[in-house]
PDB file of C-alpha atoms in Angstrom:
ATOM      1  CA  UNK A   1     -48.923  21.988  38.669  1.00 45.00           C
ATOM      2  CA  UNK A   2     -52.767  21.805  39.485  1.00 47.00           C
ATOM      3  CA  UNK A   3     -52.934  18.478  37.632  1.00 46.00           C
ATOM      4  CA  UNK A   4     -50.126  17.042  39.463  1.00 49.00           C
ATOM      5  CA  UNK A   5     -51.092  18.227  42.643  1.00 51.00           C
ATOM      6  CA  UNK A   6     -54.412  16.455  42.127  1.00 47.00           C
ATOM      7  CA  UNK A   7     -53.539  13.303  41.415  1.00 45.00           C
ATOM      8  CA  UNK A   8     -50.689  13.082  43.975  1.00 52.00           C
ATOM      9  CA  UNK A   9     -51.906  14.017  47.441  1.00 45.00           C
ATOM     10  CA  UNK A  10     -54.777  11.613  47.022  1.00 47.00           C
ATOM     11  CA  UNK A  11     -52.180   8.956  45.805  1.00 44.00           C
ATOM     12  CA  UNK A  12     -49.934   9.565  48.998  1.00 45.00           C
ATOM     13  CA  UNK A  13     -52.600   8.758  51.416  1.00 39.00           C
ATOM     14  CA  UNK A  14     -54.199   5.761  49.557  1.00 38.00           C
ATOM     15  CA  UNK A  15     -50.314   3.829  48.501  1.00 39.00           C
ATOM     16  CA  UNK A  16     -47.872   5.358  50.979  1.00 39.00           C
ATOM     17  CA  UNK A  17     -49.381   6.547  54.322  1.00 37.00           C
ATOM     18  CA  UNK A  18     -46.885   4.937  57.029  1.00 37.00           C
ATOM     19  CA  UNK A  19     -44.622   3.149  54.657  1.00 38.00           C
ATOM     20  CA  UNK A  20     -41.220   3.670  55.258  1.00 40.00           C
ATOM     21  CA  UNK A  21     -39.930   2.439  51.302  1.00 38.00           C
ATOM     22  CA  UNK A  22     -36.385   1.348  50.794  1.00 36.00           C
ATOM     23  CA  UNK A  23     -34.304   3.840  49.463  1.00 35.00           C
ATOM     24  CA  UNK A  24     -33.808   4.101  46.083  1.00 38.00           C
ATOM     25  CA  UNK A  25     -30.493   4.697  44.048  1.00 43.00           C
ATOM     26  CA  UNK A  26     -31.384   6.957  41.756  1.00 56.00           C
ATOM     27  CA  UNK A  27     -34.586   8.620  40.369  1.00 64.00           C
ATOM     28  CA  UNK A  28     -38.279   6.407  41.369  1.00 77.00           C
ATOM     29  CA  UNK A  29     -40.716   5.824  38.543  1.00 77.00           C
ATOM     30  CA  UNK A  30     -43.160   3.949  41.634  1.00 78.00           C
ATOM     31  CA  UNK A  31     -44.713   5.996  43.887  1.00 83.00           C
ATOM     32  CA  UNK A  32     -44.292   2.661  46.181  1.00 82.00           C
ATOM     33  CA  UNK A  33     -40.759   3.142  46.090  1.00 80.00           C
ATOM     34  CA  UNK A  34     -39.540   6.876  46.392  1.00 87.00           C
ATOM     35  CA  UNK A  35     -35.649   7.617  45.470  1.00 85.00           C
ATOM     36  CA  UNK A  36     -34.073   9.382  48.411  1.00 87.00           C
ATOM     37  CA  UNK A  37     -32.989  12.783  47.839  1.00 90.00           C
ATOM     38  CA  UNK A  38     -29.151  12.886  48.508  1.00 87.00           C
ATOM     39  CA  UNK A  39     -27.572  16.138  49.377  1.00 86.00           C
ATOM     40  CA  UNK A  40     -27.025  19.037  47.101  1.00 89.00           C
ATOM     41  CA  UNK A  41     -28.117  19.426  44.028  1.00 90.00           C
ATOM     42  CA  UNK A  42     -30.400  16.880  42.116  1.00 89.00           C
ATOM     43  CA  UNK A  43     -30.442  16.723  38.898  1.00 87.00           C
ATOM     44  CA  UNK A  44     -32.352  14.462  36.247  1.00 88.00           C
ATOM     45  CA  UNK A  45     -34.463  14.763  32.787  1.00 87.00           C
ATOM     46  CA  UNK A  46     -38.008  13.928  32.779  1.00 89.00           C
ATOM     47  CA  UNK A  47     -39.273  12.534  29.422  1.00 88.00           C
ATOM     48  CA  UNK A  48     -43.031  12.826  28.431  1.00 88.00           C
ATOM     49  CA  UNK A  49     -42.856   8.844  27.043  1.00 87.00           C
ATOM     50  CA  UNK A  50     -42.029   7.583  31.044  1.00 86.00           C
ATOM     51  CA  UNK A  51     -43.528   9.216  33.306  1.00 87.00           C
ATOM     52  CA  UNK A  52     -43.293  10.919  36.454  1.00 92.00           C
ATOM     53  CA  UNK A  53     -40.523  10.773  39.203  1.00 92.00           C
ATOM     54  CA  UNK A  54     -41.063  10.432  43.118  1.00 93.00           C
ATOM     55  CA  UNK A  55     -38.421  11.086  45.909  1.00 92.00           C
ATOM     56  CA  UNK A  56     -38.273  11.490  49.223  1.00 92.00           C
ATOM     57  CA  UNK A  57     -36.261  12.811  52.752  1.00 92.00           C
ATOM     58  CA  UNK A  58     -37.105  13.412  56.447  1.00 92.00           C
ATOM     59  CA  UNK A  59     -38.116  16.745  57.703  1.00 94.00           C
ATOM     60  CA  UNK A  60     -36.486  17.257  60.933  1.00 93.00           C
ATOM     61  CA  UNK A  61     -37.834  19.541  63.966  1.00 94.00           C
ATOM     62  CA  UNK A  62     -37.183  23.615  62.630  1.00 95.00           C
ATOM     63  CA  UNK A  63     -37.460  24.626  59.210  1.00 96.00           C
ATOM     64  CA  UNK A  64     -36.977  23.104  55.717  1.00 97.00           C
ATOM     65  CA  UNK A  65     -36.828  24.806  51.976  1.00 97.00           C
ATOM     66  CA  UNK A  66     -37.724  22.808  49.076  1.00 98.00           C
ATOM     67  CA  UNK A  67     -36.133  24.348  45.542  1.00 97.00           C
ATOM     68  CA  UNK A  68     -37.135  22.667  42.559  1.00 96.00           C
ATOM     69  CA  UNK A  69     -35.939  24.482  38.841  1.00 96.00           C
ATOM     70  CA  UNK A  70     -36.394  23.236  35.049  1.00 92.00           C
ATOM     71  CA  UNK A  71     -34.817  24.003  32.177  1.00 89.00           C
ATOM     72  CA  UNK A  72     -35.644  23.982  28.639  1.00 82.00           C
ATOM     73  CA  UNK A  73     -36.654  20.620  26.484  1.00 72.00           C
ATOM     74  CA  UNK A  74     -32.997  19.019  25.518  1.00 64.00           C
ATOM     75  CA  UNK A  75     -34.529  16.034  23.593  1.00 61.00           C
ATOM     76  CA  UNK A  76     -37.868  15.664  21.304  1.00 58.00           C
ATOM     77  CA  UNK A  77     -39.939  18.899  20.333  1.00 62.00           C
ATOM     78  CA  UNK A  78     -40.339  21.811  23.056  1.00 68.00           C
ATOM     79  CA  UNK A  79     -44.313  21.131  22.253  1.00 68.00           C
ATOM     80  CA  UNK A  80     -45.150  23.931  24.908  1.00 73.00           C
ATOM     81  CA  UNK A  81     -46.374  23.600  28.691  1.00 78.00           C
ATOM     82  CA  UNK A  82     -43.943  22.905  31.523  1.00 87.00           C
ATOM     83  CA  UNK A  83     -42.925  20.010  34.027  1.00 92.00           C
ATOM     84  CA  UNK A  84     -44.706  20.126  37.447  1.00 93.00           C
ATOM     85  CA  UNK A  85     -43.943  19.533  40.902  1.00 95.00           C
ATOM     86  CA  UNK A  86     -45.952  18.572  44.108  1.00 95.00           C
ATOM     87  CA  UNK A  87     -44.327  18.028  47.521  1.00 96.00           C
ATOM     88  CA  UNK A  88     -46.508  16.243  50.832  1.00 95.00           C
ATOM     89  CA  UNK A  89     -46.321  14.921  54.262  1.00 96.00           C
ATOM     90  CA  UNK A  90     -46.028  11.212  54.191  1.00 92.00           C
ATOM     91  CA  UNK A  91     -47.520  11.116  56.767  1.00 91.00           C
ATOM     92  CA  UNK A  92     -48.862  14.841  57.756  1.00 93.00           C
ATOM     93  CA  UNK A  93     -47.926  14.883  61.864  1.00 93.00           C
ATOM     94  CA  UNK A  94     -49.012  17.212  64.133  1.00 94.00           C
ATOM     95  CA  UNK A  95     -47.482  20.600  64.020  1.00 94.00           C
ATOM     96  CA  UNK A  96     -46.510  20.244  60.264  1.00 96.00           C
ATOM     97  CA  UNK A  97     -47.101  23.029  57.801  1.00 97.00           C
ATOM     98  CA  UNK A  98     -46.094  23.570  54.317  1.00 97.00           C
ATOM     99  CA  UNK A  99     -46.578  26.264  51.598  1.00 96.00           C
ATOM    100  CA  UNK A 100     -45.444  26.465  48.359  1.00 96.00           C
ATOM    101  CA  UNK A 101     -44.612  29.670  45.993  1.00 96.00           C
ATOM    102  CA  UNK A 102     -44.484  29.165  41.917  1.00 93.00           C
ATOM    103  CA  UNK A 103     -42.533  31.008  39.561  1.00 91.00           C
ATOM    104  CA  UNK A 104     -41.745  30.659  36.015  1.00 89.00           C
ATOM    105  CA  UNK A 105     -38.962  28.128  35.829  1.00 89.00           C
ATOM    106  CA  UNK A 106     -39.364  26.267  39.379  1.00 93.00           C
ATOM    107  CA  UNK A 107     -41.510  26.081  42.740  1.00 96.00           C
ATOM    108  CA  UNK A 108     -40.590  26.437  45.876  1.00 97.00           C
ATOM    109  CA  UNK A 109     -41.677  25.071  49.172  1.00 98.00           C
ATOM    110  CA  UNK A 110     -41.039  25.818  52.481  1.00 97.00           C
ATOM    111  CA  UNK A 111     -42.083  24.187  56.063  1.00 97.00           C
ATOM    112  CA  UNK A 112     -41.726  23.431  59.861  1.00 97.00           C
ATOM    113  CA  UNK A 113     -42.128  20.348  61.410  1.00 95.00           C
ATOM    114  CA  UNK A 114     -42.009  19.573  65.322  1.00 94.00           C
ATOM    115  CA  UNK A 115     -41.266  16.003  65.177  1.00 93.00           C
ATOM    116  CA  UNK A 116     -39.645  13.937  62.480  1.00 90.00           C
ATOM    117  CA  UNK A 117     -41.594  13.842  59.390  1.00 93.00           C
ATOM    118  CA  UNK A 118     -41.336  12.306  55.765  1.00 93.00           C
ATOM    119  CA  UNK A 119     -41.917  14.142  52.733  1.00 95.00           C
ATOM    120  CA  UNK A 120     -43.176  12.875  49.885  1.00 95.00           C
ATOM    121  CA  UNK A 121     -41.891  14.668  46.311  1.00 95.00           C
ATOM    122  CA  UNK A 122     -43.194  14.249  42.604  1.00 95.00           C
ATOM    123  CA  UNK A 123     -42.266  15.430  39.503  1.00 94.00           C
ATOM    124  CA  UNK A 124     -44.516  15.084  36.550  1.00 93.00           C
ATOM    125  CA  UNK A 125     -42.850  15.715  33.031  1.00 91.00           C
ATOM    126  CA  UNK A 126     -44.803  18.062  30.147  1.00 88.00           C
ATOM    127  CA  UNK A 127     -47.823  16.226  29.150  1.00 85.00           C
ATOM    128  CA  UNK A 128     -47.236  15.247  25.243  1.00 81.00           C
ATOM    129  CA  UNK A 129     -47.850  11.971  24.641  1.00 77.00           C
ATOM    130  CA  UNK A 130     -47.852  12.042  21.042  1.00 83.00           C
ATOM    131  CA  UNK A 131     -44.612  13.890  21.061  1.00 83.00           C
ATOM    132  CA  UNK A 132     -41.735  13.310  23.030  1.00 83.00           C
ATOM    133  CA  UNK A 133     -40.235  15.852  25.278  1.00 84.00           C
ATOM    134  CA  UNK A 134     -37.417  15.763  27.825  1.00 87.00           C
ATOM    135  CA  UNK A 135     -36.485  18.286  30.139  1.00 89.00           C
ATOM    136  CA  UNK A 136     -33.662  18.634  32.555  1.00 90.00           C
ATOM    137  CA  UNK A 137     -34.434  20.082  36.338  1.00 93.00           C
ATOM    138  CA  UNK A 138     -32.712  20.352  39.221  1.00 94.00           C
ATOM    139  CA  UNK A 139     -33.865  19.783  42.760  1.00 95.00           C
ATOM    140  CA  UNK A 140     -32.458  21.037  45.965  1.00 96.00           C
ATOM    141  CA  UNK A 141     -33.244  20.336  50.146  1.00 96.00           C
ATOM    142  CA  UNK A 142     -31.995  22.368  53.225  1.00 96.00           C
ATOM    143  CA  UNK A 143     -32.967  23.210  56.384  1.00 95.00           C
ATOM    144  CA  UNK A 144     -33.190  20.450  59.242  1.00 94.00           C
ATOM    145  CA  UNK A 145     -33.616  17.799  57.231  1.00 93.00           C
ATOM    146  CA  UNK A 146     -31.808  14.233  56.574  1.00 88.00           C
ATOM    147  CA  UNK A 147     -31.271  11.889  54.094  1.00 82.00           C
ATOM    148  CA  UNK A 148     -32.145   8.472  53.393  1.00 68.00           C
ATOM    149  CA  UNK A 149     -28.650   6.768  53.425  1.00 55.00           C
ATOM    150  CA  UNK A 150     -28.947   4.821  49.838  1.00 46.00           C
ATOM    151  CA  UNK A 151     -25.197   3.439  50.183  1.00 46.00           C
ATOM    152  CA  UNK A 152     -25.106  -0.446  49.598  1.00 48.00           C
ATOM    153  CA  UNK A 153     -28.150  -0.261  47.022  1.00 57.00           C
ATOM    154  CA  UNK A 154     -27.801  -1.035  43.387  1.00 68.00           C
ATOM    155  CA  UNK A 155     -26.247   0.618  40.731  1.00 77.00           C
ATOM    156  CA  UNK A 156     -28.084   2.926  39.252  1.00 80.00           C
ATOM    157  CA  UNK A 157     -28.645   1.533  36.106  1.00 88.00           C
ATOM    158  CA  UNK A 158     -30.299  -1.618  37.321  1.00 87.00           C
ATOM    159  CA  UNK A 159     -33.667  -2.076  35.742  1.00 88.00           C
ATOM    160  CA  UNK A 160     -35.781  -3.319  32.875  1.00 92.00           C
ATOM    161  CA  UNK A 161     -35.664  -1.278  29.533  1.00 94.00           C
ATOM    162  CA  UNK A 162     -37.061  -1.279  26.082  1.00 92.00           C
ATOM    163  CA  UNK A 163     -35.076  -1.044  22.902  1.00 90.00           C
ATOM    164  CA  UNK A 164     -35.442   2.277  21.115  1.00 88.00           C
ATOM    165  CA  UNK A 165     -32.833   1.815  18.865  1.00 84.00           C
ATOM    166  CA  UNK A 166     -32.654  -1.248  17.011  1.00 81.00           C
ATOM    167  CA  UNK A 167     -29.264  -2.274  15.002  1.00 80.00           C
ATOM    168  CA  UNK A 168     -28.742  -2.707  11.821  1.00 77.00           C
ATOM    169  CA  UNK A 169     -29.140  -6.164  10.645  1.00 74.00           C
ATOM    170  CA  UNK A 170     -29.136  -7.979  14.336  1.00 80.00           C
ATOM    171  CA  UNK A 171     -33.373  -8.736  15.908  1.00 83.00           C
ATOM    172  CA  UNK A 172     -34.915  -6.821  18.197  1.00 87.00           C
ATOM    173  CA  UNK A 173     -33.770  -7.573  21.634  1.00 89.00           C
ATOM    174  CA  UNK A 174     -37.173  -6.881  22.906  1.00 87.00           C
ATOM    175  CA  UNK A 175     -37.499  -6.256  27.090  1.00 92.00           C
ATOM    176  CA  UNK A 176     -33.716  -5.779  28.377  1.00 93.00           C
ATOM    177  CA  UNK A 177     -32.912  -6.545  31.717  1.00 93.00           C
ATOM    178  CA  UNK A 178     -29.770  -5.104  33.575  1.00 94.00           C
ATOM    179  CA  UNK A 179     -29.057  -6.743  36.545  1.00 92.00           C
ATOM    180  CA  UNK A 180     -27.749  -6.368  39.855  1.00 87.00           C
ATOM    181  CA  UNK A 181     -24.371  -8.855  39.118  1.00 89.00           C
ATOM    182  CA  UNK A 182     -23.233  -7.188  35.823  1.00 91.00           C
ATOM    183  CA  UNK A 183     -25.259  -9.149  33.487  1.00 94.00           C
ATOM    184  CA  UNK A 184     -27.742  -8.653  30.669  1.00 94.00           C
ATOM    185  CA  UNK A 185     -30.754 -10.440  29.442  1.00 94.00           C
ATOM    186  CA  UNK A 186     -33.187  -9.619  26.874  1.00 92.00           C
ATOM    187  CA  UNK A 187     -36.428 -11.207  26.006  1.00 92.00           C
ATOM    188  CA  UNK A 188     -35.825 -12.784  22.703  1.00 89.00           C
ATOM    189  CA  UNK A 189     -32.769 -14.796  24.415  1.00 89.00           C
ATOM    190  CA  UNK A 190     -30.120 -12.550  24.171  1.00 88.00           C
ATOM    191  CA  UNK A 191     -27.098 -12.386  26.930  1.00 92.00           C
ATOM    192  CA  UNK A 192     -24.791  -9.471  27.720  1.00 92.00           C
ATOM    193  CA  UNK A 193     -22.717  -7.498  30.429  1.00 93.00           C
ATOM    194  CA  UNK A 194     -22.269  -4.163  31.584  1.00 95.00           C
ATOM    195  CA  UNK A 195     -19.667  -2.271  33.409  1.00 93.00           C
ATOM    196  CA  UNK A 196     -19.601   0.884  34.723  1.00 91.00           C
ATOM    197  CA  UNK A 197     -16.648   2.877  33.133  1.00 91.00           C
ATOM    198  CA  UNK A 198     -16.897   6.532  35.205  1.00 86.00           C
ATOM    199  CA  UNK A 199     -19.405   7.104  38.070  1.00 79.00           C
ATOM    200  CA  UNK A 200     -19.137  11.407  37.527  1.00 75.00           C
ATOM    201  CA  UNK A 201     -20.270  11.457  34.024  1.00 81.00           C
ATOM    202  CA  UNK A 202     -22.431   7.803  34.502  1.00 86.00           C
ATOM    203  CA  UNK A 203     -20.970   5.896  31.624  1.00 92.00           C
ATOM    204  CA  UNK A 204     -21.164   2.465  31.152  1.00 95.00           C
ATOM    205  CA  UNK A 205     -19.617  -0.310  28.909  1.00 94.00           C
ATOM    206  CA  UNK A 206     -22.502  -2.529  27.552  1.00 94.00           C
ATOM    207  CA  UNK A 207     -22.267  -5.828  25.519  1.00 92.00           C
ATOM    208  CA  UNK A 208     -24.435  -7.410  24.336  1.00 91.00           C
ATOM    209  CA  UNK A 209     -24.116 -10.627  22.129  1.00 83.00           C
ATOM    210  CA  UNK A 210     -21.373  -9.443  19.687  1.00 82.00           C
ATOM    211  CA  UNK A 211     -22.130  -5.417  20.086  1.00 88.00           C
ATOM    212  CA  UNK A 212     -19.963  -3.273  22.418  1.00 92.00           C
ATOM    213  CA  UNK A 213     -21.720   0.234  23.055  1.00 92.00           C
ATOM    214  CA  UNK A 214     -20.512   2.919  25.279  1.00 95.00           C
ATOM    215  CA  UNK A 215     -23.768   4.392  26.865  1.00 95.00           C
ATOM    216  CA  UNK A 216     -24.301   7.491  29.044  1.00 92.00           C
ATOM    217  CA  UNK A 217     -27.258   6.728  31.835  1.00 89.00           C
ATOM    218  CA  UNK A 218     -29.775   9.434  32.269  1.00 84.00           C
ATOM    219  CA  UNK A 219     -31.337   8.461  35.694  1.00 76.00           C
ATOM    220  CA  UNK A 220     -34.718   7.649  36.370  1.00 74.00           C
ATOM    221  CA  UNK A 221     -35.398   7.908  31.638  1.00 83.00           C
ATOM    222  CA  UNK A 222     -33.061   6.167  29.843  1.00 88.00           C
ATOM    223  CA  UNK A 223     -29.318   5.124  28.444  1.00 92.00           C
ATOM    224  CA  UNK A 224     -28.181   7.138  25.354  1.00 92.00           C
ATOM    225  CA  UNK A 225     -25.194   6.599  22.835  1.00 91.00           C
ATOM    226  CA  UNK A 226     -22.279   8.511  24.889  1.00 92.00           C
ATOM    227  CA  UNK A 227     -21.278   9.888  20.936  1.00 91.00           C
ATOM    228  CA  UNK A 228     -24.833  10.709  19.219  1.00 90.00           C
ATOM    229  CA  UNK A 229     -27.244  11.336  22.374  1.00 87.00           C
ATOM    230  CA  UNK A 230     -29.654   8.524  20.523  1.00 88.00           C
ATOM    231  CA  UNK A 231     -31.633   6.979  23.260  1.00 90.00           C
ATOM    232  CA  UNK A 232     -30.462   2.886  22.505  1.00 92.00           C
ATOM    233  CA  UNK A 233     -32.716   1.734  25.921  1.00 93.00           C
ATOM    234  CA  UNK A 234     -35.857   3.508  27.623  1.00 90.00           C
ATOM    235  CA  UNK A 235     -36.107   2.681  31.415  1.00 89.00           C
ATOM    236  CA  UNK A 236     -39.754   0.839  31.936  1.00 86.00           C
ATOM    237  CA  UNK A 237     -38.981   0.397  35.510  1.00 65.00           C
TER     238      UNK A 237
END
């Protein structure tokens, strides 16, 4: 928590004081570009080999409560430590105060603003970079606050990936690109498609050349076989 704390504050001031980013649809790997918290609960895994998440929402005049919980690591080794998290004005305005209470599986954070305000959130994963570890939390705003509306953004699995897991007799596809119309590209040439196939459980149909895979999107780390839980792409950014 210390560690993250350290780098991030410093980082809000110097990258994102009075920059209003567009919101994101789904979990932020760029401080530059925040995802906006959405109402309710929000949940993710944060993986040791990417890196850290960033979100964001609008404090409004009154009170707000930040609740942020983890669980324990669901992919890799459980190499010890925990996840952090670090919340900040973004800009601090007058009037704003914030404090923050840790306890073993979460932090909370609670505040009062007199004008609108944004808050800055980050979420650092366990530091193993040797080892991988993922681990699921959960993160929850109330109070008088508001939401970024992220409607009319891309899907959620737009983005460029690497391939983790390469198929058997077929090249490596290298960088893969999902874009925004439904189409794939990789860096060694290859073309594909993907289609979303159920927005609840977030899993897509994905072709690419002559392989059809049915992968389950884990927002803001990666897309894993629906059937095995193999990570086939790791989100770069």
């Amino acid at each position: 928590m210390k560690r993250l704390r350290l780098l991030f504050f410093p980082l809000v001031v110097a990258l994102c004081a009075g920059v209003d980013a567009a919101p994101a649809a789904c979990q932020s790997l760029n401080l530059n570009t925040p995802a906006a918290v959405h109402e309710g609960n929000n949940q993710a895994l944060i993986d040791s080999f990417v890196g850290d998440h960033y979100y964001f929402f609008y404090a409004e005049p009154g009170r707000f409560h930040i609740a942020w919980t983890w669980g324990n690591a669901s992919e890799g080794f459980n190499v010890g430590g925990k996840p952090s998290f670090a919340a900040a004005f973004n800009p601090k305005t007058q009037g704003s105060v914030m404090t923050f209470k840790e306890g073993p599986n979460g932090t909370t954070y609670d505040g009062t603003v007199t004008q609108r305000t944004r808050v800055l959130i980050g979420v650092s994963p366990v530091n193993s970079k040797l080892v991988r570890q993922t681990t699921p939390y959960n993160l929850v705003v109330t109070g008088n606050v508001s939401f970024a509306n992220a409607a009319g953004g891309p899907d959620p699995i737009v983005g460029l990936y690497a391939q983790k897991l390469l198929f058997q007799g077929e090249p490596e596809l290298g960088a893969v690109k999902f874009l925004t119309n439904g189409t794939i590209v990789t860096s060694n040439g290859g073309e594909g498609n993907w289609k979303l196939f159920d927005a609840d459980s977030g899993v897509y149909s994905v072709t690419i050349g002559g392989r059809r895979m049915t992968l389950t999107l884990q927002r803001g780390r990666a897309l894993v076989d629906t059937a095995s839980k193999s990570t086939v792409f790791e989100l770069q950014h």
